[in-house]
Short mmCIF file of C-alpha atoms in Angstrom, two decimals:
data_model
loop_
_atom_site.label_atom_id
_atom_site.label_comp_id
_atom_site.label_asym_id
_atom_site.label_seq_id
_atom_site.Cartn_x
_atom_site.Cartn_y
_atom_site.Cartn_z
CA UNK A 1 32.29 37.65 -13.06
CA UNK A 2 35.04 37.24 -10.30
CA UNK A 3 34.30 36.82 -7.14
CA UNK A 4 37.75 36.51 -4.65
CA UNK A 5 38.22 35.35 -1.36
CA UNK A 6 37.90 38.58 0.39
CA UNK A 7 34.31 39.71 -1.05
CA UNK A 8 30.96 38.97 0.83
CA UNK A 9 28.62 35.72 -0.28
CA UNK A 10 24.97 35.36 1.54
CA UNK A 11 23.32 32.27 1.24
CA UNK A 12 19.75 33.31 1.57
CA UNK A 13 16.07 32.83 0.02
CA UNK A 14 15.27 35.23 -2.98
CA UNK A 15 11.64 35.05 -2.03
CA UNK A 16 11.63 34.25 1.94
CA UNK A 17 9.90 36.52 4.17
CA UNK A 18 11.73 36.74 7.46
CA UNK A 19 15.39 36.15 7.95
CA UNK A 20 16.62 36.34 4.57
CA UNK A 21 14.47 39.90 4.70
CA UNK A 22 16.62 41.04 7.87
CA UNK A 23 19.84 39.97 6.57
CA UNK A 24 18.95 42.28 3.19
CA UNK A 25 18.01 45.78 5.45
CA UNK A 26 21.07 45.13 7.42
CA UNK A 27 23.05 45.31 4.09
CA UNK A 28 20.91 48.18 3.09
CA UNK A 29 21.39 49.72 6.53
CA UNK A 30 25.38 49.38 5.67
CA UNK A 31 25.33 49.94 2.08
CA UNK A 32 27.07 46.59 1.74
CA UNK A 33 28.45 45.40 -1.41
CA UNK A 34 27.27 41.35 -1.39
CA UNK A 35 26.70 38.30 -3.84
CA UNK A 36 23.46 36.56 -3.21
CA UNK A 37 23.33 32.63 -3.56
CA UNK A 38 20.13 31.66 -3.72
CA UNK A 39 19.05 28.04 -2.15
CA UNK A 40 15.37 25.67 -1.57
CA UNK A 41 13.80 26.32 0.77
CA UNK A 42 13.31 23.25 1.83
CA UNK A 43 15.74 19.83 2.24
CA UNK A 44 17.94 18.64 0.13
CA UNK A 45 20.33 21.31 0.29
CA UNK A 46 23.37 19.74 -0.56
CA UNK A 47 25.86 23.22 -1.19
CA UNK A 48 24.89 24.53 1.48
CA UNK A 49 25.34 21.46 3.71
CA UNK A 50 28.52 21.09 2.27
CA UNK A 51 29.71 24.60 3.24
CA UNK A 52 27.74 24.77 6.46
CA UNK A 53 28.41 20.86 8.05
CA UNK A 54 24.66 20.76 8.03
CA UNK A 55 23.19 23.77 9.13
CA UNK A 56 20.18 23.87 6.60
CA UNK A 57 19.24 27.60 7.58
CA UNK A 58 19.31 31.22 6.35
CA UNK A 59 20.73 33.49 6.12
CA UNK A 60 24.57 32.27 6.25
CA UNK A 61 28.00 34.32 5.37
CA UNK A 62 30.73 33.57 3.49
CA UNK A 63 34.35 35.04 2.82
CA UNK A 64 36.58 32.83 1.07
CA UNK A 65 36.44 29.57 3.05
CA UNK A 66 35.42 31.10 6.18
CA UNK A 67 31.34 30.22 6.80
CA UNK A 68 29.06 32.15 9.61
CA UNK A 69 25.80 30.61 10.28
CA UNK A 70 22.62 32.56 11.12
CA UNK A 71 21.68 36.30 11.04
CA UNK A 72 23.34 37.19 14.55
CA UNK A 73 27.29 35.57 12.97
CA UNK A 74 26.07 37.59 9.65
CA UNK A 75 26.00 40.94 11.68
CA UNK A 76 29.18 40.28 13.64
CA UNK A 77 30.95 39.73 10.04
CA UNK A 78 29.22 43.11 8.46
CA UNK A 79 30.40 45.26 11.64
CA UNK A 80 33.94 43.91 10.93
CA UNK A 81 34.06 45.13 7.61
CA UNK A 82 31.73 48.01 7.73
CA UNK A 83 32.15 49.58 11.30
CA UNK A 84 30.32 52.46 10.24
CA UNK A 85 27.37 53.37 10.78
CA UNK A 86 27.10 50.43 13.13
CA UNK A 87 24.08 48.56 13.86
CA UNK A 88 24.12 49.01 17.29
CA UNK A 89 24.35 53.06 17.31
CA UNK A 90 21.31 53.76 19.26
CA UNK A 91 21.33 50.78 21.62
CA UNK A 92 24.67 49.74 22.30
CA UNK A 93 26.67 46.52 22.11
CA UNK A 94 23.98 44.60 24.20
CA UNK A 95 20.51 46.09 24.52
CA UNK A 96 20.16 45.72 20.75
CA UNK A 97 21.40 42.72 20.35
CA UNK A 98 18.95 41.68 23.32
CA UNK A 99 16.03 43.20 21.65
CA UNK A 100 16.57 40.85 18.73
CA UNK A 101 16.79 38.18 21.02
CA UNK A 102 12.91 39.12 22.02
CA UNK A 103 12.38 40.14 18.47
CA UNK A 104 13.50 36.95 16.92
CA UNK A 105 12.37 34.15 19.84
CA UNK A 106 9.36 35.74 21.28
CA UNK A 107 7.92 37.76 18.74
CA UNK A 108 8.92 35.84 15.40
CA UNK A 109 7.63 32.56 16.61
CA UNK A 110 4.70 33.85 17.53
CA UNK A 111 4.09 35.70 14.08
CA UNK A 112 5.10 32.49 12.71
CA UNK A 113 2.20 30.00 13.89
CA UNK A 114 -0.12 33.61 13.19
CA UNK A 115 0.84 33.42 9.75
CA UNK A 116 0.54 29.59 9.58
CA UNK A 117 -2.45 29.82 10.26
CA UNK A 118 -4.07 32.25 8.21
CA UNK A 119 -3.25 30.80 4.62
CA UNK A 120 0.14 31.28 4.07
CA UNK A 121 0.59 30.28 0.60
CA UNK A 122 3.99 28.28 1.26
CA UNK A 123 1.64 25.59 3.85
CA UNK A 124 -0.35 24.72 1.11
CA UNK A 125 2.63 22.83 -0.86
CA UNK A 126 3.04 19.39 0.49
CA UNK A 127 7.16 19.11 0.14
CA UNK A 128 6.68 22.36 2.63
CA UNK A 129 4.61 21.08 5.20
CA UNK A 130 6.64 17.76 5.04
CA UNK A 131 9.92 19.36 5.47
CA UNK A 132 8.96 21.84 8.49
CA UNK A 133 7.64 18.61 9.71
CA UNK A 134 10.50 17.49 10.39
CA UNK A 135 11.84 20.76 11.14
CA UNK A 136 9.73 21.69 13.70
CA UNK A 137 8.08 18.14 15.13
CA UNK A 138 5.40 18.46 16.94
CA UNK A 139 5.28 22.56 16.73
CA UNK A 140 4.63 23.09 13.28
CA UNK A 141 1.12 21.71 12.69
CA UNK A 142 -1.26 24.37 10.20
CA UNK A 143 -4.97 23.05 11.85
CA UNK A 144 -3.19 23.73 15.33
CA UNK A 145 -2.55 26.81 14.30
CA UNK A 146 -5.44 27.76 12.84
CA UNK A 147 -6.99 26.63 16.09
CA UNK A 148 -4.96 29.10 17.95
CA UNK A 149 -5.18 32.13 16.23
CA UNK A 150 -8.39 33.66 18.62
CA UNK A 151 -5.29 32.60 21.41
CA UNK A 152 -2.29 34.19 19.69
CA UNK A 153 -4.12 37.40 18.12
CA UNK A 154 -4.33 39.20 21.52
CA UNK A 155 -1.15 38.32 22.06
CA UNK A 156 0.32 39.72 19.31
CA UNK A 157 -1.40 42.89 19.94
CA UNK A 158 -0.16 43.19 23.16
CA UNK A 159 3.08 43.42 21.82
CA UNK A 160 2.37 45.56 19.21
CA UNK A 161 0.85 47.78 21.56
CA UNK A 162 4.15 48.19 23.47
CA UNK A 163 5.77 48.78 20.10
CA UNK A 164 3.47 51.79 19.34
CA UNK A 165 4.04 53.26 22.67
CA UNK A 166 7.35 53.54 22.24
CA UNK A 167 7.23 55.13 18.64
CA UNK A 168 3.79 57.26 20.15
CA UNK A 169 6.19 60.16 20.86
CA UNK A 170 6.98 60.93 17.07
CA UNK A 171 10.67 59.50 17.13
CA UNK A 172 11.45 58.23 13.90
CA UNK A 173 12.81 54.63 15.62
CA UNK A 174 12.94 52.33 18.30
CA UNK A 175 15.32 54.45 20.31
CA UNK A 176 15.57 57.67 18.75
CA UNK A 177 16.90 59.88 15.44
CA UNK A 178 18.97 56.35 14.16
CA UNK A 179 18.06 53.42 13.07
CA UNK A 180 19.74 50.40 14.48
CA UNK A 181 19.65 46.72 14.80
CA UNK A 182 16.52 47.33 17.27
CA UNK A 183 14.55 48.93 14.60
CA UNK A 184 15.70 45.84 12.33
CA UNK A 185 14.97 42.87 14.56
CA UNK A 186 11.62 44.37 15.43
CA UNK A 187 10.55 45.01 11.46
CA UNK A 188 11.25 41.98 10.41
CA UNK A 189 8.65 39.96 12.14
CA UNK A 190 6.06 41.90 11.98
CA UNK A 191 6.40 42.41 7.85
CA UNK A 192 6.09 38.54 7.94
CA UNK A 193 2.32 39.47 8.81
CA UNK A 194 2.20 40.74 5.40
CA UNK A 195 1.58 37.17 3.77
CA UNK A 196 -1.49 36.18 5.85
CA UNK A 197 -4.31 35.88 3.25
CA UNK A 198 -7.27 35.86 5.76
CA UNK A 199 -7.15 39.47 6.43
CA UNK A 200 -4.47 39.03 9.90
CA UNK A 201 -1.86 41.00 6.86
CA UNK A 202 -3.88 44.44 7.68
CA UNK A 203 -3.26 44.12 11.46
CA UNK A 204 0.11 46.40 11.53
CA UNK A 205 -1.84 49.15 9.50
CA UNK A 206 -4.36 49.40 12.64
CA UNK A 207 -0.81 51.20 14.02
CA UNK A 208 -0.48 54.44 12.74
CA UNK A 209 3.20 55.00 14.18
CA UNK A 210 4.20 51.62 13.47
CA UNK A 211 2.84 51.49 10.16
CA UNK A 212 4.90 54.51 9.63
CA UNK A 213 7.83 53.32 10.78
CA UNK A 214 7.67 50.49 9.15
CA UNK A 215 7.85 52.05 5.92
CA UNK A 216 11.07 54.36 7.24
CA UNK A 217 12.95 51.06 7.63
CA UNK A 218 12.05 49.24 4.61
CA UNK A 219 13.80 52.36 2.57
CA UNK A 220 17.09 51.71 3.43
CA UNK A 221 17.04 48.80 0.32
CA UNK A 222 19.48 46.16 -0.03
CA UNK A 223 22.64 47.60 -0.55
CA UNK A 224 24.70 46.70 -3.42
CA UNK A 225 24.08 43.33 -4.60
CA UNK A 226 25.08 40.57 -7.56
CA UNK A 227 24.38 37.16 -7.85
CA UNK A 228 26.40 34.37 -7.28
CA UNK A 229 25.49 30.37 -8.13
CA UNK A 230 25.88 27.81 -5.67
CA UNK A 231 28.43 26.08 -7.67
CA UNK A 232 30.45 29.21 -7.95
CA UNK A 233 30.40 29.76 -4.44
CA UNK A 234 31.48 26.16 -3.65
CA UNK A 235 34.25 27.19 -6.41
CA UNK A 236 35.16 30.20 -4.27
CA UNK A 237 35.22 28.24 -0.64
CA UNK A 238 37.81 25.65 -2.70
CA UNK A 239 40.47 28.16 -3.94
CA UNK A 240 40.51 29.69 -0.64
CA UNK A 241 42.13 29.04 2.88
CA UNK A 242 40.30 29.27 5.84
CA UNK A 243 41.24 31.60 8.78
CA UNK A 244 42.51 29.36 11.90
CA UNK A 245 43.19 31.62 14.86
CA UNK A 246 43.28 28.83 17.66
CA UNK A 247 41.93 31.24 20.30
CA UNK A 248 39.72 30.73 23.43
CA UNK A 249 37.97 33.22 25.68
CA UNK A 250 35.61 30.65 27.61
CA UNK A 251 37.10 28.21 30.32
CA UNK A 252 34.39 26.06 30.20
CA UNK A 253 33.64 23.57 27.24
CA UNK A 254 35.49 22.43 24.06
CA UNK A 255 39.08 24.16 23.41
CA UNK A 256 40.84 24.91 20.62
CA UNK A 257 41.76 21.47 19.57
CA UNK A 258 39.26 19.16 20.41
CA UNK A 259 36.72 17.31 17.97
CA UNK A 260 33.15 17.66 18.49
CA UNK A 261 29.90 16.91 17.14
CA UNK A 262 27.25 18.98 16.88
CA UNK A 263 23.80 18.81 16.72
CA UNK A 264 21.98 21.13 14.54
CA UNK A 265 18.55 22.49 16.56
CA UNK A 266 16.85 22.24 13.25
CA UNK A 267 16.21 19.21 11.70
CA UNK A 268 19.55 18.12 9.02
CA UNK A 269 20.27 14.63 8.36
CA UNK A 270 24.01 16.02 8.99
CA UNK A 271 26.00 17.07 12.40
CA UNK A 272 28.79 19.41 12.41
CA UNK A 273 31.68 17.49 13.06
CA UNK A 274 35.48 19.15 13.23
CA UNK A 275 38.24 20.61 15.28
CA UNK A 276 37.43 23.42 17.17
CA UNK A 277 39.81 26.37 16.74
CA UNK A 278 37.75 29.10 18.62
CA UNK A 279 35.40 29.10 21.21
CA UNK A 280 33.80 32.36 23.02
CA UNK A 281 30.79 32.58 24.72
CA UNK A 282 28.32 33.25 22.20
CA UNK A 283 30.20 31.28 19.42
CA UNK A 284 32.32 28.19 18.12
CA UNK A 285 34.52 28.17 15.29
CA UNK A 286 35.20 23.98 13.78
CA UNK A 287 37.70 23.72 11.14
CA UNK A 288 36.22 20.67 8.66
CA UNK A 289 37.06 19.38 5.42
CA UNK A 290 34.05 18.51 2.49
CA UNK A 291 34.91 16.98 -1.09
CA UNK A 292 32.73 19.96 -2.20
CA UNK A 293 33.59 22.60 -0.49
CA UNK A 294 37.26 21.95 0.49
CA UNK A 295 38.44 22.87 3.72
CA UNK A 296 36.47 25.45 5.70
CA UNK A 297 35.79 26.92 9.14
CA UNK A 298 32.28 27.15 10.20
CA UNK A 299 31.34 29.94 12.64
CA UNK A 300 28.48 28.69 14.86
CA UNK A 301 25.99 30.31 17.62
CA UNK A 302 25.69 27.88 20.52
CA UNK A 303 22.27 27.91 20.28
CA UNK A 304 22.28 26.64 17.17
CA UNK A 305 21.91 22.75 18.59
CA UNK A 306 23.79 21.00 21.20
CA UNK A 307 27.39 19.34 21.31
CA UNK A 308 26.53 15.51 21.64
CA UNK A 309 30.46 14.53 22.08
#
């Protein structure tokens, strides 16, 4: 197999339920071509360190030596190379990308500690449990949540029941006749329900229209996918040059040029540290060198952690 600079890698989780998942239907959704490099789910991670500066999440992007981190950077790349049909066709440049936002802060967490606490198999593994630990201190705690599901239950139905509203009408999705990055964001999350084990997994079929819909979005598959290893991916990032456009379109903040650190928002034993080359408001670009991975550019959110200097 021969994989060049200019093809798609994902760094995801073969068997993980949420992000990896909505990384996967927006490949489907653009009948993508992608290698899939599978990593632990839990720390050490050291490829994906290597390539990433730290960022121990998934899903994360790669062309040649150029690295995006996180599901939002993994949709920017995929509309670059595959402007059509775009993932924002029914909502727009921002009001899909701000459903997500609800999708993916409000919703997802809350699904999360749901899930948590109604047996999810992966809790009852102690590296797990130690790891998101340290992940998540003083959030991710399985009695808590367990404590909290006659709390977050309602909750979750009350935003289910604004979900079924909207799809009451007959509409095939969120906003219409075409699936976008709405329908996406929104599926996601609420097909994590699927691996309670205390009967909290049957919830979403209580909703006829979402129960239907969900099944509408799940058929667009996976696109066109191979596998990759982690060392061959490392192999690729080496024999390739990063892109270095030393561009800003943000006044405030680092510039093209400076060194920063930055701290991941997830637990990693690792910062990001490197010379800026972009910055824009919803992203940073840091040019860094690894003995594994060679020299690279990561593509950061912001709110993926905080610059400490």
């Amino acid at each position: 197999m021969s994989v060049s600079a200019t093809d798609l890698i994902v760094h995801q989780y073969n068997l993980e339920p949420a992000f990896s998942r909505k990384t996967r239907a927006m490949l489907g959704f653009k009948d993508a071509a992608w290698f899939a490099c599978d990593h632990s789910t839990i720390l050490p991670k050291p490829e994906l360190a290597a390539l990433t500066g730290g960022y121990r999440q998934i899903p994360v992007a790669q062309v040649g030596a150029d690295i995006y981190c996180g599901s939002e950077l993994v949709m920017d790349v995929l509309e670059a190379r595959i402007p059509e049909p775009s993932l924002t066709q029914a909502s727009g440049p921002g009001l899909g990308r701000g459903l997500a936002y609800w999708a993916e802060d409000t919703l997802f967490w809350l699904i999360v500690q749901i899930v948590c606490g109604s047996d999810f198999a992966s809790t009852e593994r102690p590296d797990f449990d130690a790891d998101r630990k340290l992940m998540l201190p003083g959030i991710y705690d399985v009695a808590a949540m367990q404590a909290a599901l006659a709390t977050n239950i309602p909750v979750l139905r009350a935003h289910l029941d604004l979900i079924e509203r909207q799809l009451a009408d007959g509409r095939p999705f969120m906003l219409g006749d075409a699936m976008d990055i709405a329908d996406i964001s929104l599926w996601f999350p609420i097909d994590f329900l699927r691996h309670c084990r205390n009967g909290n997994e049957r919830i979403p079929d209580e909703y006829p229209a979402i129960a239907a819909w969900m099944g509408r979005v799940e058929a667009i598959g996976h696109g066109r996918r191979q596998e990759i290893s982690r060392n061959e991916a490392l192999a690729v990032a080496r024999a390739a040059t990063p892109t270095v456009r030393r561009i800003s379109t943000v006044r405030e903040g680092p510039q093209p040029g400076d060194t920063i650190r930055f701290q991941w928002g997830a637990y990693s034993p690792i910062d990001l540290e490197g010379e800026v080359v972009e910055a824009h408001p919803r992203t940073l670009a840091v040019l860094r060198s690894d003995p594994l991975a060679g020299e690279v550019v990561v593509h950061v959110p912001r709110s993926a952690g905080v610059l400490i200097s």
